[in-house]
Amino acid sequence: MSKQAGLLPVIDLTADTPCCPPLAQSPVPAQTAAVLAPAFKALGDPVRLRLMSMIASAKSGEACVCDLTPAFDLTGPTISHHLKTLREAGLVDAERRGTWVYYRARPAILRQLAGLLSVEPAAVA
Amino acid sequence: MSKQAGLLPVIDLTADTPCCPPLAQSPVPAQTAAVLAPAFKALGDPVRLRLMSMIASAKSGEACVCDLTPAFDLTGPTISHHLKTLREAGLVDAERRGTWVYYRARPAILRQLAGLLSVEPAAVA
DNA sequence: CGTCTGTCTTGACGTTCGTCGAATCAGAGA
DNA sequence: TCTCTGATTCGACGAACGTCAAGACAGACG
């Protein structure tokens, strides 16, 4: 059981977490914070934020590493490392097809994070 | 000019940034990523995520450090350090009134982050 | 003025992070 | 099979992080 385990995400809060109420509505429980914080942490690096966006906004729904890498002044291994971080945070999925590896966003998690951050639009002065 | 400078936020992307399109719609520009990533990074620690939530969900709109600290198994200085991180990320404001210091959320930034993460609700299978 | 309480700052510690070069793995094709 | 290309893993380095104890600062109250 080690076929391509390295390419699979480690966390799958996608299914488990009951899509918690907004952060500004009730205090986030410690356990929920422990699960969700790593996702924010993964987005807390400019390179990963751009990678995430490039993947999520790709027209075909997926992005090839070969298209991602040249967009940065960083070496291949470094980009690969950041992609692994996004993978382990459950934000993206990876699939190898032939020579190339394609990354795909997991919209469920993005929605969950966005929901946590959401605030009533007309609640402020 | 050093009255309580330490209590003021350092970044104020609140006003400057034109509340960018969703991350999944178009690639986030490098400059935008550089500005926004620190905010996600600040939320990338379980303690800070809970602090942020406790502050943002406080009934009176603000939370006293004296109420925040006892909710964690951490020393005062450590909590203070995390609050400073949230402050420097532009996520909260601090104000001293007499003996106590009160923290208050900045909804504009939360909305901005939530907007960046937003995805069309019915775009997936 | 002195003291007490609450909060922040400083200095230090071990750990984790971001980056690279070198080595390795996975397929494609001659 | 051998080689070539694309992507990941490994090992190492300096920088940044999370935490604490000790000290400094700000107000309140005698």
CSV table of C-alpha atoms (C1' of nucleotides) in Angstrom, one decimal:
chain,number,residue,atom,x,y,z
A,1,MET,CA,0.0,0.0,0.0
A,2,SER,CA,2.3,2.6,-1.2
A,3,LYS,CA,1.3,3.1,-4.8
A,4,GLN,CA,1.0,6.8,-5.0
A,5,ALA,CA,0.2,7.6,-1.4
A,6,GLY,CA,2.4,10.6,-1.5
A,7,LEU,CA,0.0,12.3,-3.9
A,8,LEU,CA,-3.1,11.8,-1.8
A,9,PRO,CA,-4.2,14.5,0.7
A,10,VAL,CA,-3.8,13.7,4.3
A,11,ILE,CA,-6.7,15.5,5.9
A,12,ASP,CA,-10.2,15.2,4.6
A,13,LEU,CA,-12.1,17.7,6.6
A,14,THR,CA,-14.1,18.0,3.4
A,15,ALA,CA,-16.5,15.4,4.6
A,16,ASP,CA,-16.2,15.3,8.4
A,17,THR,CA,-16.6,18.8,9.5
A,18,PRO,CA,-20.2,20.0,9.7
A,19,CYS,CA,-19.4,23.3,7.9
A,20,CYS,CA,-19.2,25.4,11.1
A,21,PRO,CA,-21.0,28.7,11.7
A,22,PRO,CA,-19.1,31.9,11.0
A,23,LEU,CA,-16.2,32.8,13.2
A,24,ALA,CA,-17.9,36.1,14.1
A,25,GLN,CA,-21.1,34.4,15.2
A,26,SER,CA,-19.9,32.0,17.9
A,27,PRO,CA,-16.4,31.2,19.3
A,28,VAL,CA,-14.7,28.5,17.3
A,29,PRO,CA,-14.2,25.4,19.4
A,30,ALA,CA,-10.6,24.4,20.1
A,31,GLN,CA,-11.0,21.2,18.1
A,32,THR,CA,-12.4,22.9,15.1
A,33,ALA,CA,-9.7,25.5,15.3
A,34,ALA,CA,-7.1,22.7,15.3
A,35,VAL,CA,-8.6,21.2,12.2
A,36,LEU,CA,-9.1,24.4,10.2
A,37,ALA,CA,-6.0,26.4,11.2
A,38,PRO,CA,-3.7,24.3,9.0
A,39,ALA,CA,-5.7,25.2,6.0
A,40,PHE,CA,-5.3,28.9,6.7
A,41,LYS,CA,-1.7,28.3,7.4
A,42,ALA,CA,-1.2,26.7,4.0
A,43,LEU,CA,-2.7,29.8,2.4
A,44,GLY,CA,-0.5,32.0,4.6
A,45,ASP,CA,2.4,32.0,2.1
A,46,PRO,CA,2.3,34.3,-1.0
A,47,VAL,CA,3.6,31.6,-3.3
A,48,ARG,CA,1.0,29.0,-2.1
A,49,LEU,CA,-1.8,31.6,-2.3
A,50,ARG,CA,-0.9,32.2,-5.9
A,51,LEU,CA,-0.5,28.5,-6.6
A,52,MET,CA,-3.9,27.8,-5.0
A,53,SER,CA,-5.4,30.6,-7.1
A,54,MET,CA,-3.8,29.4,-10.4
A,55,ILE,CA,-5.1,25.9,-9.8
A,56,ALA,CA,-8.6,27.0,-8.7
A,57,SER,CA,-9.0,29.4,-11.5
A,58,ALA,CA,-7.7,27.2,-14.3
A,59,LYS,CA,-10.1,27.0,-17.2
A,60,SER,CA,-10.0,23.3,-17.5
A,61,GLY,CA,-10.4,22.8,-13.7
A,62,GLU,CA,-6.9,21.6,-13.3
A,63,ALA,CA,-3.4,22.9,-13.7
A,64,CYS,CA,-0.2,21.1,-14.7
A,65,VAL,CA,2.9,21.5,-12.6
A,66,CYS,CA,4.7,22.3,-15.8
A,67,ASP,CA,2.6,25.4,-16.2
A,68,LEU,CA,2.8,26.4,-12.5
A,69,THR,CA,6.5,26.2,-12.0
A,70,PRO,CA,7.7,28.8,-14.6
A,71,ALA,CA,5.4,31.4,-13.1
A,72,PHE,CA,7.8,31.7,-10.1
A,73,ASP,CA,11.4,32.5,-9.6
A,74,LEU,CA,11.8,29.3,-7.6
A,75,THR,CA,13.3,25.9,-8.3
A,76,GLY,CA,11.2,22.9,-9.1
A,77,PRO,CA,11.7,21.2,-5.7
A,78,THR,CA,10.5,24.3,-3.9
A,79,ILE,CA,7.3,24.5,-6.0
A,80,SER,CA,6.8,20.8,-5.4
A,81,HIS,CA,7.2,21.3,-1.7
A,82,HIS,CA,4.6,24.1,-1.6
A,83,LEU,CA,2.2,21.9,-3.6
A,84,LYS,CA,2.7,19.1,-1.1
A,85,THR,CA,1.8,21.6,1.7
A,86,LEU,CA,-1.4,22.5,-0.1
A,87,ARG,CA,-2.1,18.8,-0.6
A,88,GLU,CA,-1.6,17.9,3.0
A,89,ALA,CA,-3.8,20.8,4.0
A,90,GLY,CA,-6.6,19.2,1.9
A,91,LEU,CA,-6.9,22.2,-0.4
A,92,VAL,CA,-5.9,20.4,-3.6
A,93,ASP,CA,-5.8,17.0,-5.2
A,94,ALA,CA,-3.1,15.7,-7.4
A,95,GLU,CA,-3.3,13.2,-10.3
A,96,ARG,CA,-0.5,11.9,-12.5
A,97,ARG,CA,-1.4,11.3,-16.1
A,98,GLY,CA,1.5,10.0,-18.1
A,99,THR,CA,4.4,12.3,-17.8
A,100,TRP,CA,2.6,15.2,-16.2
A,101,VAL,CA,1.0,15.8,-12.8
A,102,TYR,CA,-2.2,17.8,-12.6
A,103,TYR,CA,-3.5,19.6,-9.6
A,104,ARG,CA,-7.2,20.3,-8.9
A,105,ALA,CA,-8.8,22.5,-6.3
A,106,ARG,CA,-11.2,21.1,-3.6
A,107,PRO,CA,-14.1,23.7,-3.7
A,108,ALA,CA,-15.7,22.2,-0.6
A,109,ILE,CA,-12.9,23.3,1.7
A,110,LEU,CA,-12.7,26.7,0.1
A,111,ARG,CA,-16.4,27.2,0.8
A,112,GLN,CA,-15.9,26.1,4.3
A,113,LEU,CA,-13.1,28.5,5.0
A,114,ALA,CA,-15.0,31.3,3.3
A,115,GLY,CA,-18.1,30.5,5.4
A,116,LEU,CA,-16.1,30.6,8.5
A,117,LEU,CA,-14.8,34.1,7.6
A,118,SER,CA,-18.1,35.4,6.5
A,119,VAL,CA,-19.6,38.4,8.2
A,120,GLU,CA,-23.1,40.0,7.8
A,121,PRO,CA,-22.7,42.5,5.0
A,122,ALA,CA,-24.7,45.3,6.7
A,123,ALA,CA,-23.8,44.7,10.3
A,124,VAL,CA,-21.3,47.6,10.7
A,125,ALA,CA,-21.5,51.3,10.9
B,1,MET,CA,5.3,60.1,18.4
B,2,SER,CA,5.3,57.0,20.4
B,3,LYS,CA,2.3,57.3,22.6
B,4,GLN,CA,0.7,53.9,22.0
B,5,ALA,CA,2.1,53.1,18.6
B,6,GLY,CA,2.5,49.5,19.7
B,7,LEU,CA,-1.2,49.1,19.9
B,8,LEU,CA,-2.0,50.3,16.4
B,9,PRO,CA,-2.2,47.9,13.4
B,10,VAL,CA,0.6,48.1,10.9
B,11,ILE,CA,-1.1,47.2,7.7
B,12,ASP,CA,-4.3,48.8,6.6
B,13,LEU,CA,-5.3,46.9,3.5
B,14,THR,CA,-8.8,47.7,4.8
B,15,ALA,CA,-9.0,50.8,2.7
B,16,ASP,CA,-6.4,50.4,-0.1
B,17,THR,CA,-7.2,47.0,-1.6
B,18,PRO,CA,-10.1,47.1,-4.1
B,19,CYS,CA,-11.6,44.0,-2.6
B,20,CYS,CA,-10.3,41.6,-5.2
B,21,PRO,CA,-12.2,39.0,-7.2
B,22,PRO,CA,-12.4,35.4,-5.9
B,23,LEU,CA,-9.3,33.4,-5.9
B,24,ALA,CA,-11.0,30.8,-8.0
B,25,GLN,CA,-12.0,33.3,-10.7
B,26,SER,CA,-8.7,34.8,-11.8
B,27,PRO,CA,-5.1,34.2,-10.6
B,28,VAL,CA,-4.2,36.4,-7.6
B,29,PRO,CA,-1.5,38.9,-8.6
B,30,ALA,CA,1.8,38.5,-6.8
B,31,GLN,CA,1.4,41.8,-5.1
B,32,THR,CA,-2.0,41.0,-3.9
B,33,ALA,CA,-0.8,37.7,-2.6
B,34,ALA,CA,2.0,39.4,-0.8
B,35,VAL,CA,-0.5,41.7,1.0
B,36,LEU,CA,-3.1,39.1,1.8
B,37,ALA,CA,-1.1,36.1,2.7
B,38,PRO,CA,0.0,37.5,6.1
B,39,ALA,CA,-3.6,37.7,7.1
B,40,PHE,CA,-4.2,34.1,6.3
B,41,LYS,CA,-0.9,33.3,8.1
B,42,ALA,CA,-2.1,35.0,11.2
B,43,LEU,CA,-5.2,32.8,11.2
B,44,GLY,CA,-3.1,29.8,10.6
B,45,ASP,CA,-2.5,29.1,14.3
B,46,PRO,CA,-5.3,27.4,16.3
B,47,VAL,CA,-4.8,29.8,19.2
B,48,ARG,CA,-5.0,32.9,17.1
B,49,LEU,CA,-8.0,31.5,15.2
B,50,ARG,CA,-9.8,31.0,18.4
B,51,LEU,CA,-8.7,34.4,19.7
B,52,MET,CA,-10.0,36.0,16.5
B,53,SER,CA,-13.3,34.2,16.8
B,54,MET,CA,-13.7,35.1,20.5
B,55,ILE,CA,-13.1,38.8,19.7
B,56,ALA,CA,-15.3,38.8,16.5
B,57,SER,CA,-18.1,37.1,18.2
B,58,ALA,CA,-18.1,39.1,21.4
B,59,LYS,CA,-21.6,40.4,22.2
B,60,SER,CA,-20.4,43.9,23.0
B,61,GLY,CA,-18.2,44.0,19.9
B,62,GLU,CA,-15.1,43.9,21.8
B,63,ALA,CA,-13.2,41.5,24.1
B,64,CYS,CA,-11.0,42.2,27.1
B,65,VAL,CA,-7.6,40.5,27.3
B,66,CYS,CA,-8.6,39.5,30.8
B,67,ASP,CA,-11.4,37.4,29.4
B,68,LEU,CA,-9.3,36.0,26.6
B,69,THR,CA,-6.3,34.8,28.5
B,70,PRO,CA,-8.0,32.3,30.9
B,71,ALA,CA,-9.5,30.4,28.0
B,72,PHE,CA,-6.1,29.0,27.1
B,73,ASP,CA,-3.4,26.9,28.8
B,74,LEU,CA,-0.9,29.6,27.9
B,75,THR,CA,0.9,32.3,29.8
B,76,GLY,CA,-0.1,36.0,29.5
B,77,PRO,CA,2.9,37.0,27.4
B,78,THR,CA,2.2,34.3,24.9
B,79,ILE,CA,-1.4,35.4,24.5
B,80,SER,CA,-0.2,39.0,24.2
B,81,HIS,CA,2.2,37.9,21.5
B,82,HIS,CA,-0.6,36.2,19.5
B,83,LEU,CA,-2.8,39.3,19.8
B,84,LYS,CA,0.1,41.4,18.5
B,85,THR,CA,0.3,39.1,15.5
B,86,LEU,CA,-3.4,39.6,14.8
B,87,ARG,CA,-3.0,43.3,15.3
B,88,GLU,CA,0.0,43.5,12.9
B,89,ALA,CA,-2.0,41.5,10.3
B,90,GLY,CA,-4.7,44.1,10.4
B,91,LEU,CA,-7.3,41.7,11.7
B,92,VAL,CA,-8.0,43.4,15.0
B,93,ASP,CA,-7.8,46.8,16.8
B,94,ALA,CA,-6.7,47.3,20.3
B,95,GLU,CA,-7.7,50.1,22.7
B,96,ARG,CA,-6.7,50.6,26.3
B,97,ARG,CA,-9.4,51.9,28.7
B,98,GLY,CA,-8.1,52.3,32.2
B,99,THR,CA,-6.6,49.1,33.5
B,100,TRP,CA,-7.8,46.9,30.7
B,101,VAL,CA,-7.1,46.5,27.0
B,102,TYR,CA,-10.0,45.7,24.7
B,103,TYR,CA,-9.7,44.1,21.3
B,104,ARG,CA,-12.1,44.6,18.4
B,105,ALA,CA,-12.4,42.8,15.1
B,106,ARG,CA,-12.1,44.6,11.7
B,107,PRO,CA,-15.0,43.2,9.7
B,108,ALA,CA,-13.8,44.8,6.4
B,109,ILE,CA,-10.7,42.5,6.3
B,110,LEU,CA,-12.7,39.4,7.2
B,111,ARG,CA,-15.1,40.2,4.4
B,112,GLN,CA,-12.2,40.6,2.0
B,113,LEU,CA,-10.7,37.3,2.9
B,114,ALA,CA,-14.0,35.6,2.7
B,115,GLY,CA,-14.6,37.1,-0.7
B,116,LEU,CA,-11.3,35.9,-1.9
B,117,LEU,CA,-12.1,32.4,-0.9
B,118,SER,CA,-15.7,32.4,-2.2
B,119,VAL,CA,-16.7,29.9,-4.8
B,120,GLU,CA,-19.9,29.6,-6.8
B,121,PRO,CA,-22.2,27.6,-4.7
B,122,ALA,CA,-23.5,25.4,-7.5
B,123,ALA,CA,-20.4,25.0,-9.6
B,124,VAL,CA,-19.5,21.4,-8.7
B,125,ALA,CA,-20.9,18.0,-9.3
C,1,DC,C1',3.9,58.8,46.9
C,2,DG,C1',4.0,53.7,47.1
C,3,DT,C1',1.9,49.6,45.9
C,4,DC,C1',-0.9,46.5,43.5
C,5,DT,C1',-3.0,44.5,39.3
C,6,DG,C1',-3.1,43.9,34.4
C,7,DT,C1',-0.7,44.0,30.0
C,8,DC,C1',3.2,44.4,27.1
C,9,DT,C1',8.2,43.8,25.9
C,10,DT,C1',12.6,41.5,26.1
C,11,DG,C1',15.7,37.7,25.7
C,12,DA,C1',16.2,33.0,25.2
C,13,DC,C1',15.1,28.2,23.9
C,14,DG,C1',13.8,24.5,20.7
C,15,DT,C1',10.9,23.7,16.6
C,16,DT,C1',9.2,24.5,12.2
C,17,DC,C1',9.5,26.8,7.7
C,18,DG,C1',11.2,28.2,3.0
C,19,DT,C1',14.7,27.4,0.0
C,20,DC,C1',18.2,25.1,-2.5
C,21,DG,C1',21.3,21.3,-4.7
C,22,DA,C1',21.7,16.5,-5.4
C,23,DA,C1',19.6,12.2,-5.8
C,24,DT,C1',15.6,9.4,-6.8
C,25,DC,C1',11.3,7.9,-9.0
C,26,DA,C1',7.8,7.5,-13.0
C,27,DG,C1',6.7,7.4,-17.8
C,28,DA,C1',7.6,8.1,-22.8
C,29,DG,C1',10.1,7.0,-26.6
C,30,DA,C1',14.2,5.4,-29.4
D,1,DT,C1',16.8,-1.8,-22.5
D,2,DC,C1',18.7,2.7,-22.3
D,3,DT,C1',18.1,7.4,-22.1
D,4,DC,C1',15.6,11.6,-21.6
D,5,DT,C1',12.3,14.6,-19.3
D,6,DG,C1',9.1,15.9,-15.6
D,7,DA,C1',8.1,15.7,-10.7
D,8,DT,C1',9.1,14.3,-6.1
D,9,DT,C1',12.1,13.2,-2.1
D,10,DC,C1',16.2,13.8,0.7
D,11,DG,C1',19.6,16.5,3.4
D,12,DA,C1',21.1,20.8,4.7
D,13,DC,C1',21.1,25.7,5.8
D,14,DG,C1',19.5,30.2,7.7
D,15,DA,C1',15.2,32.6,9.1
D,16,DA,C1',11.0,32.8,11.4
D,17,DC,C1',7.8,30.9,14.8
D,18,DG,C1',5.6,29.5,19.5
D,19,DT,C1',6.6,29.4,24.0
D,20,DC,C1',8.2,30.8,28.5
D,21,DA,C1',10.4,33.5,32.6
D,22,DA,C1',11.8,37.8,34.0
D,23,DG,C1',11.4,42.5,33.7
D,24,DA,C1',9.2,47.0,32.3
D,25,DC,C1',5.2,49.9,31.7
D,26,DA,C1',0.4,51.9,32.6
D,27,DG,C1',-3.5,53.0,35.6
D,28,DA,C1',-6.1,52.5,39.9
D,29,DC,C1',-6.3,53.0,44.7
D,30,DG,C1',-4.7,53.8,49.2
